Coordinates of C-alpha atoms in Angstrom, one line a residue:
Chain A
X1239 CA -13.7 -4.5 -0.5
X1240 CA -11.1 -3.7 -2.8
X1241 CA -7.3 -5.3 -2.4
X1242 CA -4.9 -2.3 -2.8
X1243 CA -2.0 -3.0 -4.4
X1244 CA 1.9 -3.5 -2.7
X1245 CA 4.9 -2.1 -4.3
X1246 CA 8.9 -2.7 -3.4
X1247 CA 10.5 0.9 -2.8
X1248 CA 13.6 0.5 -0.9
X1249 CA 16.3 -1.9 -0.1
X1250 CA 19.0 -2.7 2.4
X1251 CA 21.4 -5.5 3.1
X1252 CA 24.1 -6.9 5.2
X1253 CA 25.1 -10.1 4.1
X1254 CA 27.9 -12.3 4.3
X1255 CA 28.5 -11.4 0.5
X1256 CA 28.2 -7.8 0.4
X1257 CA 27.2 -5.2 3.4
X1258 CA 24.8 -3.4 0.9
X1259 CA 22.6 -4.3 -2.0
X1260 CA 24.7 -3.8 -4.9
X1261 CA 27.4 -5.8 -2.8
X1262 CA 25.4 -8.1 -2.2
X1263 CA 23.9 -8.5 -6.2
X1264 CA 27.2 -8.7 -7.9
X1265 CA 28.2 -11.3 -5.0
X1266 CA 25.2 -13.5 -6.1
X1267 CA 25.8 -13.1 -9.6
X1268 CA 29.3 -13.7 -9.9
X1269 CA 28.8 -17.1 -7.4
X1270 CA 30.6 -15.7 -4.6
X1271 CA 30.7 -18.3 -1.4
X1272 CA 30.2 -16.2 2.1
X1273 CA 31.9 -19.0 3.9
X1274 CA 35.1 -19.3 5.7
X1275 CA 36.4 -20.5 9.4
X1276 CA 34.7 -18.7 12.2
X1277 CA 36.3 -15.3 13.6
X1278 CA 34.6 -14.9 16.2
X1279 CA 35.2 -17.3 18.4
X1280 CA 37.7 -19.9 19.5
X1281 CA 36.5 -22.9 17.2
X1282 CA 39.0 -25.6 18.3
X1283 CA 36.3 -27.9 20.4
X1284 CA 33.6 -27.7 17.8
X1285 CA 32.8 -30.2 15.1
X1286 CA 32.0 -27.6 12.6
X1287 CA 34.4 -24.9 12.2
X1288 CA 33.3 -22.3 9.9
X1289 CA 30.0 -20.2 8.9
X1290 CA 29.1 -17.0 7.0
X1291 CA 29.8 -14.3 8.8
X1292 CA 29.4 -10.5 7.7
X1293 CA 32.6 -9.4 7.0
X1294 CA 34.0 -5.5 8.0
X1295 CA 30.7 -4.8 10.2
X1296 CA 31.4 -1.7 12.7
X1297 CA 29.0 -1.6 15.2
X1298 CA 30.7 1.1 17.1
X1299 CA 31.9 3.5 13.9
X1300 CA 28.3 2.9 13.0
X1301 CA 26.6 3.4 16.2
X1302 CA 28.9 4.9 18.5
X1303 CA 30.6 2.7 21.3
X1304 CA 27.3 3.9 23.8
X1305 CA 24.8 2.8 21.5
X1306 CA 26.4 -0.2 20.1
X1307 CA 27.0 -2.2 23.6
X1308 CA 23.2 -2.0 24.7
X1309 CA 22.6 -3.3 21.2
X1310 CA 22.6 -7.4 20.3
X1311 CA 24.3 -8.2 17.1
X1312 CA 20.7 -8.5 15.4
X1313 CA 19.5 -5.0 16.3
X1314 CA 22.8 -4.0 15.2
X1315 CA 22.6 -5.6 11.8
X1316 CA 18.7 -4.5 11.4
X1317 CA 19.5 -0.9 11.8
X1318 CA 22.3 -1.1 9.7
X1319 CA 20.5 -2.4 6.9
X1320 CA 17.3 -0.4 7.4
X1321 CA 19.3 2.5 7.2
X1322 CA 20.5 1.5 3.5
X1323 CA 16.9 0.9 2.7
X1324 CA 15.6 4.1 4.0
X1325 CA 17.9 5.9 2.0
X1326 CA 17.4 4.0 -0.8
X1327 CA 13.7 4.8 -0.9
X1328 CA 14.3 8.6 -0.3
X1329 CA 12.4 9.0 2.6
X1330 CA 12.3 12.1 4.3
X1331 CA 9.8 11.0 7.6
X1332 CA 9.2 14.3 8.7
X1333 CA 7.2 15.0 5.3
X1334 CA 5.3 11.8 5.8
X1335 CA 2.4 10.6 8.4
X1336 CA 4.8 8.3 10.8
X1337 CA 1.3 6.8 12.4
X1338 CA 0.6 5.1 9.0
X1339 CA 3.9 3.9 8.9
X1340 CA 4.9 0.3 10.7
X1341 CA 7.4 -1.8 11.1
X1342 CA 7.0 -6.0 10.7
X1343 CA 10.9 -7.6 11.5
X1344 CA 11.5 -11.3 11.5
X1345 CA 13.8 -12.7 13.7
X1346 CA 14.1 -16.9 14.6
X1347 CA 15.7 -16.7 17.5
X1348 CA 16.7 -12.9 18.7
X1349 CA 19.6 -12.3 20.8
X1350 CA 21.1 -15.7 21.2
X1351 CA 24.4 -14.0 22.2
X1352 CA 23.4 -11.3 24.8
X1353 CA 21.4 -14.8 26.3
X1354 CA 24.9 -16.4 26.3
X1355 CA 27.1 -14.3 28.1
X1356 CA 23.9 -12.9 31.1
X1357 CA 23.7 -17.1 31.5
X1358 CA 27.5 -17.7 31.4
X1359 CA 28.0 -14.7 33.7
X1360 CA 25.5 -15.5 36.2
X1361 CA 26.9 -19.2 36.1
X1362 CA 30.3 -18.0 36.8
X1363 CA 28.9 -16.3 40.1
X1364 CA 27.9 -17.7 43.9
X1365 CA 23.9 -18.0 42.6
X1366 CA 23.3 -14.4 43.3
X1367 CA 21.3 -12.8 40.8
X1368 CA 23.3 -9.8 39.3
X1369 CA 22.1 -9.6 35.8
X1370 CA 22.8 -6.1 33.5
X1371 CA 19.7 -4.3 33.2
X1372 CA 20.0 -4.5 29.6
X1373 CA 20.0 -8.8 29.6
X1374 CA 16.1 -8.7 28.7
X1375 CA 15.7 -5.7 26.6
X1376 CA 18.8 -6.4 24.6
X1377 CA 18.0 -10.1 23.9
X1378 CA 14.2 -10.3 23.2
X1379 CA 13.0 -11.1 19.4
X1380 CA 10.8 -7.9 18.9
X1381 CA 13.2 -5.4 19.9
X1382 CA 14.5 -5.1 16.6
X1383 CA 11.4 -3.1 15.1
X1384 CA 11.8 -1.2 18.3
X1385 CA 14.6 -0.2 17.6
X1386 CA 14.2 1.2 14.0
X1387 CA 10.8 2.6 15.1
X1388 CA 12.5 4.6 17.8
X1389 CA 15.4 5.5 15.6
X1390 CA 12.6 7.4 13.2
X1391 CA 9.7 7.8 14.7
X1392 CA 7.5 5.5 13.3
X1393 CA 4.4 4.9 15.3
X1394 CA 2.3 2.0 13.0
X1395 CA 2.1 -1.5 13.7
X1396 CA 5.1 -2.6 15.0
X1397 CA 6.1 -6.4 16.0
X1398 CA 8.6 -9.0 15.1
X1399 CA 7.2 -12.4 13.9
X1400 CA 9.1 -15.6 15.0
X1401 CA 9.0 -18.5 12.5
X1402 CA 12.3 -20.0 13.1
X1403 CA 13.5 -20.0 9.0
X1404 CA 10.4 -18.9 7.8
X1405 CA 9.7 -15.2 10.1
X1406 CA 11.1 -12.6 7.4
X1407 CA 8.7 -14.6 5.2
X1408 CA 5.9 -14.1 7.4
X1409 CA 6.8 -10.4 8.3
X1410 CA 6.7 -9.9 4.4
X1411 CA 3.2 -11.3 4.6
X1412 CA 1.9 -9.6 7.5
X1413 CA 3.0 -6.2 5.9
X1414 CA 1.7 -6.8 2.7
X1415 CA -1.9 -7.9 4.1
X1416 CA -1.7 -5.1 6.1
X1417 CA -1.2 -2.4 3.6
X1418 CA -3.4 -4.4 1.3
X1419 CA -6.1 -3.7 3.8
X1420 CA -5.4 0.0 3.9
X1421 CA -3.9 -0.3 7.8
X1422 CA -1.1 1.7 7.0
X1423 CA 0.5 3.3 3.9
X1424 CA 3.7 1.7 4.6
X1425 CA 5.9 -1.0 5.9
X1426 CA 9.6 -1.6 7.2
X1427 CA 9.8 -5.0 7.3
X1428 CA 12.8 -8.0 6.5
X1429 CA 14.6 -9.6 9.2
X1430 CA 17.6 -10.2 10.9
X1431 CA 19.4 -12.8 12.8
X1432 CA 23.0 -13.2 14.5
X1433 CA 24.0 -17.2 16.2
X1434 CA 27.0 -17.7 15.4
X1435 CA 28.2 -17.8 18.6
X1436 CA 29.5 -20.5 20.7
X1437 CA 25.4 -21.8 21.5
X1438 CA 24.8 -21.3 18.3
X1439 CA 26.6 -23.4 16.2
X1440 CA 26.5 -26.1 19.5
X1441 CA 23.2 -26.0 19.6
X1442 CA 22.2 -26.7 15.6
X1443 CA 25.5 -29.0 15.6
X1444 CA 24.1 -31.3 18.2
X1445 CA 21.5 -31.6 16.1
X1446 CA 23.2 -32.8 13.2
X1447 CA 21.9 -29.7 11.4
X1448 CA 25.3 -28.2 9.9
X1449 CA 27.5 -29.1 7.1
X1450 CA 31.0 -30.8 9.0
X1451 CA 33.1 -29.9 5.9
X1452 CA 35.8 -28.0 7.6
X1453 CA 38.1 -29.1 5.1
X1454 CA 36.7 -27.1 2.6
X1455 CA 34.3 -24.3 4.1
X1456 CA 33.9 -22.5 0.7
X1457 CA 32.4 -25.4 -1.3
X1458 CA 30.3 -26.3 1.9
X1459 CA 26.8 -24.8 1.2
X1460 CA 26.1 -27.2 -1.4
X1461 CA 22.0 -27.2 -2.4
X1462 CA 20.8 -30.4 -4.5
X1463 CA 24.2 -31.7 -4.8
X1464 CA 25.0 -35.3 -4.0
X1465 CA 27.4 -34.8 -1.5
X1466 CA 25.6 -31.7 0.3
X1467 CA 25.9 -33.1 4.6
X1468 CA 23.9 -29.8 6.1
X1469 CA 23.1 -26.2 6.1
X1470 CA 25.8 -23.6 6.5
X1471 CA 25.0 -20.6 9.7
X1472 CA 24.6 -17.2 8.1
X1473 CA 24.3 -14.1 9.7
X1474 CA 23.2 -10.4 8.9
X1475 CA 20.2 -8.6 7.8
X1476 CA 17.3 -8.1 4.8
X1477 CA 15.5 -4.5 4.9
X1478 CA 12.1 -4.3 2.3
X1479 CA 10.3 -0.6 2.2
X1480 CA 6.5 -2.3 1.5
X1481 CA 4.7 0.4 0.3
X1482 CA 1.0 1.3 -0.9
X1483 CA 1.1 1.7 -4.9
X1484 CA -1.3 5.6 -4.7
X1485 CA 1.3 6.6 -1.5
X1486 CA 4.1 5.1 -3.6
X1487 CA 3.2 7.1 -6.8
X1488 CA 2.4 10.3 -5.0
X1489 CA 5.6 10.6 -3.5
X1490 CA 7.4 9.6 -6.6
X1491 CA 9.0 6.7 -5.5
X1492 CA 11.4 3.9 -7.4
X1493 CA 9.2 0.8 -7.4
X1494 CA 11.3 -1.9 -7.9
X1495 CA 8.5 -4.5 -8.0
X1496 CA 5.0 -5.3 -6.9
X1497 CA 4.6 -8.2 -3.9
X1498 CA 1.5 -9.8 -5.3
X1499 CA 0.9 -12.9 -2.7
X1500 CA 1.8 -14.5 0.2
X1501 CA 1.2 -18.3 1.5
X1502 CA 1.6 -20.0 4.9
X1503 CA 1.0 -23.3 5.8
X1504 CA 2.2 -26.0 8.0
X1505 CA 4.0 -29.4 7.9
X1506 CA 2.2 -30.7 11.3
X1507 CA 4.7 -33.5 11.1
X1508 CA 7.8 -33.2 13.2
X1509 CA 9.7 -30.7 15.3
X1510 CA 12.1 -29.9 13.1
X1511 CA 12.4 -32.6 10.2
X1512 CA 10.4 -31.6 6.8
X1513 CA 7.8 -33.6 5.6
X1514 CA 8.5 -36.4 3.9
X1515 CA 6.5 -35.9 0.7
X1516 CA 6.5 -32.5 1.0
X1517 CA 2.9 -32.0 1.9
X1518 CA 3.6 -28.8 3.9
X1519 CA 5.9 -27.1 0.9
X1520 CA 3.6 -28.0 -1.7
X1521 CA 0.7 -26.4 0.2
X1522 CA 2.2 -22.8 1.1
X1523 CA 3.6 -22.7 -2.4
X1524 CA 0.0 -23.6 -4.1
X1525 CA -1.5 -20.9 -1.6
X1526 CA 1.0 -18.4 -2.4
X1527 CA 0.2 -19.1 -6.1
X1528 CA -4.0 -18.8 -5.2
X1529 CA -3.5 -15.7 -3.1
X1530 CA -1.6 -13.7 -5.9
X1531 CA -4.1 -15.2 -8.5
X1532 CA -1.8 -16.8 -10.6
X1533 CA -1.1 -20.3 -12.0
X1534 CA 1.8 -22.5 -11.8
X1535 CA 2.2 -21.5 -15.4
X1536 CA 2.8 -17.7 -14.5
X1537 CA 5.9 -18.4 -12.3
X1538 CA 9.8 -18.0 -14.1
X1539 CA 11.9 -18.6 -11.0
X1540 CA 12.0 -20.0 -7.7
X1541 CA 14.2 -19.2 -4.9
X1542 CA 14.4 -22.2 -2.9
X1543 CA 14.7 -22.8 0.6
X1544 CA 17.2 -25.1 0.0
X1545 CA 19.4 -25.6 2.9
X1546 CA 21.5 -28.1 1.7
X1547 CA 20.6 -30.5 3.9
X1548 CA 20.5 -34.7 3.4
X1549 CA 16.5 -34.4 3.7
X1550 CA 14.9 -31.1 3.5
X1551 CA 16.3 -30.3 -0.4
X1552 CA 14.8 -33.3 -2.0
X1553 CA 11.0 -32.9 0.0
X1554 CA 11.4 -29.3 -1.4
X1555 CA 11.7 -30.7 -5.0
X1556 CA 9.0 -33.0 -4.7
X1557 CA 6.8 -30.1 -3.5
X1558 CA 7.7 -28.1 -6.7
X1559 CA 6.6 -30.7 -8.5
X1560 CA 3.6 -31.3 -7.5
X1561 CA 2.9 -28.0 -7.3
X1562 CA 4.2 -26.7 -10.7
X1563 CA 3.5 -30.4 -12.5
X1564 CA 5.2 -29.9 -16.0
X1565 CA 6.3 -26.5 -15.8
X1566 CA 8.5 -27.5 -13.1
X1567 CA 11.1 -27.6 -15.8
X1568 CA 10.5 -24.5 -17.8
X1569 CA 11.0 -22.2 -14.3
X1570 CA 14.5 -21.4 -12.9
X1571 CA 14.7 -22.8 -9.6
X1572 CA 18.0 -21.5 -7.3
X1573 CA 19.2 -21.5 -3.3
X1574 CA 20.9 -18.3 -3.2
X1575 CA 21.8 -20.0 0.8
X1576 CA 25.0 -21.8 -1.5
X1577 CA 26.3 -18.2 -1.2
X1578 CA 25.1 -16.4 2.3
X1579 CA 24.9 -19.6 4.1
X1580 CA 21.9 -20.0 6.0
X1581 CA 20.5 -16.4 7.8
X1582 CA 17.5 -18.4 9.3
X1583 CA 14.8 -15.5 10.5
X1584 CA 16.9 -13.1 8.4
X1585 CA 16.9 -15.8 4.9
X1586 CA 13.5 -14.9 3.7
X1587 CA 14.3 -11.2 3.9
X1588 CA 17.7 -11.3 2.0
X1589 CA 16.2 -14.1 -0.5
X1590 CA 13.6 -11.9 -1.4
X1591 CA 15.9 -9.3 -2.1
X1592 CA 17.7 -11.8 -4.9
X1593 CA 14.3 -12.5 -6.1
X1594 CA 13.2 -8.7 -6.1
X1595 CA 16.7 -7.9 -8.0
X1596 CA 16.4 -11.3 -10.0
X1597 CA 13.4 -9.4 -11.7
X1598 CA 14.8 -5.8 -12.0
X1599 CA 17.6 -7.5 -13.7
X1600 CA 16.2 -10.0 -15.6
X1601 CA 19.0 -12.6 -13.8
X1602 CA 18.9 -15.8 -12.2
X1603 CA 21.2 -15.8 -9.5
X1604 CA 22.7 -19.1 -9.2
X1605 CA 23.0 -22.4 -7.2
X1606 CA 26.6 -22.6 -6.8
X1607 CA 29.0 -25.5 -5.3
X1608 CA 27.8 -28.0 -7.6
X1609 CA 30.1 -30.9 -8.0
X1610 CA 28.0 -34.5 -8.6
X1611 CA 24.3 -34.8 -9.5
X1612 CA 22.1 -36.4 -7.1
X1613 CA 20.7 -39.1 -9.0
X1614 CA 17.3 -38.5 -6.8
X1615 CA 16.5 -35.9 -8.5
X1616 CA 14.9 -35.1 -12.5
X1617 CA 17.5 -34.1 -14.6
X1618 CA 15.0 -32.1 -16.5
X1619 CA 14.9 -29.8 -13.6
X1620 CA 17.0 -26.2 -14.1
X1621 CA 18.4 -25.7 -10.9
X1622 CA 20.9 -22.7 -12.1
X1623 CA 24.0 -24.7 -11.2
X1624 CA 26.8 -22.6 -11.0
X1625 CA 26.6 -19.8 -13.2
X1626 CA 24.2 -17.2 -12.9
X1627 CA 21.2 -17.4 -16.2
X1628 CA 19.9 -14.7 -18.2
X1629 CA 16.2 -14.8 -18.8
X1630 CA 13.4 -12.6 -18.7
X1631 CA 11.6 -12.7 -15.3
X1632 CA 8.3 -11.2 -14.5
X1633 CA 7.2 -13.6 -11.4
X1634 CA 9.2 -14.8 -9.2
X1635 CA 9.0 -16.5 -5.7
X1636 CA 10.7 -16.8 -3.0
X1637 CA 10.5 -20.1 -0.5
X1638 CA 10.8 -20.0 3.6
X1639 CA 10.2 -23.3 5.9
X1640 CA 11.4 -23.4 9.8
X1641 CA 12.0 -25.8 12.3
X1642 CA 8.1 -26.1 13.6
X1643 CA 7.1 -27.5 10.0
X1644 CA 5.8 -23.3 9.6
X1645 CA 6.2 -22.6 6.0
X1646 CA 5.7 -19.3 4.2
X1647 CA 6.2 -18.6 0.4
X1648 CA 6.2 -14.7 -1.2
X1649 CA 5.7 -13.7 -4.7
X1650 CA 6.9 -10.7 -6.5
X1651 CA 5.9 -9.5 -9.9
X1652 CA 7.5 -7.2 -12.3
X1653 CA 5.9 -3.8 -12.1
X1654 CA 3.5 -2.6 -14.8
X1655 CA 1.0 0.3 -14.2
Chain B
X1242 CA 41.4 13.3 42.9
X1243 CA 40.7 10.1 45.4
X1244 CA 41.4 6.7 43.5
X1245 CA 37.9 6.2 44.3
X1246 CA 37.0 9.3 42.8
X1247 CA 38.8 8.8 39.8
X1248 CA 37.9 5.2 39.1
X1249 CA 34.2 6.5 39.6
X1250 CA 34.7 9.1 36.3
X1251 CA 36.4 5.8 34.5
X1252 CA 33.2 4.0 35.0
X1253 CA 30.8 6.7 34.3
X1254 CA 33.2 7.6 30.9
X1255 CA 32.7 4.1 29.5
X1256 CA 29.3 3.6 30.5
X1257 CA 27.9 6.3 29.1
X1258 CA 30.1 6.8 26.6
X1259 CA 30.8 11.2 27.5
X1260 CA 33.8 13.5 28.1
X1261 CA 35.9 13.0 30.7
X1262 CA 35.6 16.7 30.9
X1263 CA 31.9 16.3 31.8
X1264 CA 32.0 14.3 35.1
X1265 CA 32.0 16.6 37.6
X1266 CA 30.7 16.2 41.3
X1267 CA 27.8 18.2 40.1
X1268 CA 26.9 16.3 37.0
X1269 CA 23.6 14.2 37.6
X1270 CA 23.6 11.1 35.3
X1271 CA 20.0 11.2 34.0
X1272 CA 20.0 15.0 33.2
X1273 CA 23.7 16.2 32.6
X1274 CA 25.0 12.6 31.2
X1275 CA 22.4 10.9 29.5
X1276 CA 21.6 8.5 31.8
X1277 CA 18.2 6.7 31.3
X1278 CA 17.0 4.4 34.6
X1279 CA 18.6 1.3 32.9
X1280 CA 21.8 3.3 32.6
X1281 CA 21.7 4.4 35.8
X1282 CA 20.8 0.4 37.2
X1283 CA 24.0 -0.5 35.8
X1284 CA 26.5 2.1 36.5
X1285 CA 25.0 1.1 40.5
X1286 CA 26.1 -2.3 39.3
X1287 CA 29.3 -1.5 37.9
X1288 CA 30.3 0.4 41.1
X1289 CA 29.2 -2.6 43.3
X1290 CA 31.7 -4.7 41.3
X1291 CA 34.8 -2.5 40.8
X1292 CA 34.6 -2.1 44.9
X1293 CA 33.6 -5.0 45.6
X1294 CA 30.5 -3.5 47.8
X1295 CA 26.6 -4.4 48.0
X1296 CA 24.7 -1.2 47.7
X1297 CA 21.2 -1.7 48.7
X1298 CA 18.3 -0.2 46.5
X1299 CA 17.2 2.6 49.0
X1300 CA 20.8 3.5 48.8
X1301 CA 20.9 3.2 45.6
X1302 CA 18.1 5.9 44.9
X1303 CA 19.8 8.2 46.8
X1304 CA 23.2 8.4 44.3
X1305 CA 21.9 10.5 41.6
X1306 CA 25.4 12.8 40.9
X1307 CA 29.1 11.8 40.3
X1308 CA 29.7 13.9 43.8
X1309 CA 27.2 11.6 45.6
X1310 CA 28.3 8.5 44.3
X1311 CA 31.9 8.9 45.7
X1312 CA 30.5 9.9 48.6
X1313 CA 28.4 6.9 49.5
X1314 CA 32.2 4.8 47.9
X1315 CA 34.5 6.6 50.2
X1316 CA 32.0 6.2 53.2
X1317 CA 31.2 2.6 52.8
X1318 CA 34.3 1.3 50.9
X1319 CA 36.7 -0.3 52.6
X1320 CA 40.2 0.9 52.7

């Protein structure tokens, strides 16, 4: 049986750079850091102090105060930028068979904050059990594709994969195999996440997972630089329209790319440290590369996962290496997350989209924040540092690895008839 | 209007998010006010809390309109 092909046609996103796609663009091209000290909540006792938050959301002008309250921030934030996406695509859904049309949605966590304050409420109480009806529906991970499916009608496949840093990655995947495999025409998919709350940024602090530099919150999110101490929390939402290339053409859509692989793999190694050498990077990377067809060779740029933290940026570089050998110089390789922070489930989705526009623009968005080179790693590698680069870009992939050592890599490809 | 009437349509306004103009005795919450049944478990909830009162469940299902609500409040609400 015959693969059928995947193409881009819509995008949407809320970011802690921009609150739609072109926002978010000429925020990645101009170097723009989403970081600054936390809004949203009384910071004082915590060791870290500042994140990227989206800026200007308004869940209530956008929803309406009814809507918005029985909605967690990451529904919120999916709908938001689904909407952006859907209109971008021009799709009228009453002209359209909804049963062939799905929706995949990554989240790593889900409703961290509705958790929070049904816990915190019942914990304030004598022990009697009065949670809101909406605790359970309003918190769980997969209610986010609900959401959007019930907001148009959509009646495909419709789930949310959980991956920890790694899900939008892997609802990417799922979407594209399924549409490769003729199981539906089309695809909503991306992801969306929103922790930074008070158990959010206690929880990853505790683990010694976040950058501590509250005396400079802007420069914090430092990828591959020598001084880089830990990943930045991000927040907001990636929306892809994954379409079949015949439904695509027949409705004479804007194909912004073709997706033309997807690998997954596994570091079976350690909760949530990398592998040392790599070994799980390397592999999804390599099987991304086999499932698309392509060699090493084919690939111009790399968006990294590249967290910024002590140990996961240089296993990441060792993977590219072995995975890419010598052309490991010749490709671009950048961490768009020295910009938006980390969006965890939601980073593959909005990475992608830098990749996506990285091709339609012929731009390499860069790595910014880059002070002191890390003597660990080749100097012959281009890691964009600081300013965005000009160069033609046909193939370009896009990295995702979570806590669970679950790895997932996508590649996109210019789009040629 | 009672205060317990009137802190009843404050609830019910907030809630569900409709016109103050809307909540009359009459008005059912599932088909005049757009309740669905999680709406209508809360607003229960909500009325437990502001007068400090347990309202058991077959109770509950019988408080399906503004009017009956402040009914069951006035009756079983302490002054």
């Amino acid at each position: 049986m015959e693969f059928k092909r995947v193409v881009v046609t819509g995008l949407g996103a809320l970011t802690p750079i921009g609150n739609t796609v072109p926002e978010y663009w000429n925020s990645l091209i101009n170097g723009v850091s989403g970081a600054a000290f936390i809004k949203s909540f009384d910071v004082e006792k915590f060791k870290t102090k500042f994140a990227c938050e989206v800026k200007g959301f308004d869940a209530d002008g956008f929803l309406g105060r009814k809507d918005a309250r029985k909605l967690d921030p990451f529904v919120q934030y999916a709908l938001f930028s689904t909407e952006e996406a859907v209109k971008d695509a021009g799709l009228d859904f009453e002209k359209l068979d909804t049963s062939r049309i799905g929706v995949i949605w990554g989240s790593g966590i889900g409703g961290l904050k509705t958790f929070l304050d049904e816990v915190v409420n019942f914990a304030k109480g004598d022990g009697t059990p009065k949670f809101n009806p909406f605790f359970i529906p309003k918190m769980i991970a997969d209610i986010a594709p609900g959401h959007i499916s019930i907001k148009y009608g959509l009646r495909g496949p419709n789930f949310t994969t959980v991956s920890a840093c790694a899900s939008s990655n892997n609802s990417l995947i799922d979407a594209f195999n399924y549409l490769r495999l003729g199981k539906a025409n089309m695809f909503i998919t991306g992801g969306s996440e929103a922790i930074i709350n008070e158990a959010g940024i206690g929880g990853f602090n505790a683990m010694h997972a976040l950058s501590t530099r509250n005396d400079d919150p802007a420069t914090a999110s430092r990828p591959f630089d020598l001084d880089r101490d830990g990943f930045v929390a991000g927040e907001g939402a990636g929306t892809i329209i994954l379409e079949e290339l015949g439904h695509a053409i027949k409705r004479g859509a804007k194909i912004y790319a073709e997706m033309v692989g997807g690998g997954m793999s596994a570091d079976a190694y350690h909760m949530t440290a990398p592998h040392p050498d790599g070994l799980g990077a390397s592999l999804v990377m390599k099987a991304a590369l086999e499932d698309a067809g392509l060699t090493p060779a084919d690939i111009d740029y790399v968006n990294v996962h590249g967290t910024s933290t002590p140990i996961g940026d240089p296993q990441e570089v060792k993977a590219i290496q072995d995975a890419f050998g010598e052309h490991a110089y010749r490709i671009n390789i950048s961490s768009t997350k020295s910009m938006t922070g980390h969006l965890l489930g939601a980073a593959g989705a909005v990475e992608a989209i830098a990749s996506i526009l990285a091709l339609k623009n012929d731009i390499i968005p860069p790595t910014i924040n880059h002070f002191t080179d890390d003597p660990a790693f080749d100097p012959k590698i281009n890691f964009t540092f600081n300013t965005a680069q000009k160069r033609v870009v046909n193939i370009a992939q896009s990295n995702g690895f979570g806590f669970g050592g679950h790895n997932a890599s996508v590649i996109f490809k210019k789009y040629q008839q | 209007m009672s205060d317990i009437a009137s802190r009843v349509k404050a609830i019910i306004v907030e809630k569900l998010g409709v016109d103050e103009s809307e909540v009359t005795p009459e008005a059912s919450f599932t088909n005049d006010l757009g309740a669905d049944s999680l709406d209508t478990v809360e607003l229960i909830m909500e009325f437990e809390k502001e007068f400090n009162v347990a309202i058991p469940d077959d109770q509950a299902e019988t408080i399906g309109t503004v009017g009956q609500a402040v009914a069951y409040l006035e009756k079983n609400v302490k002054a």
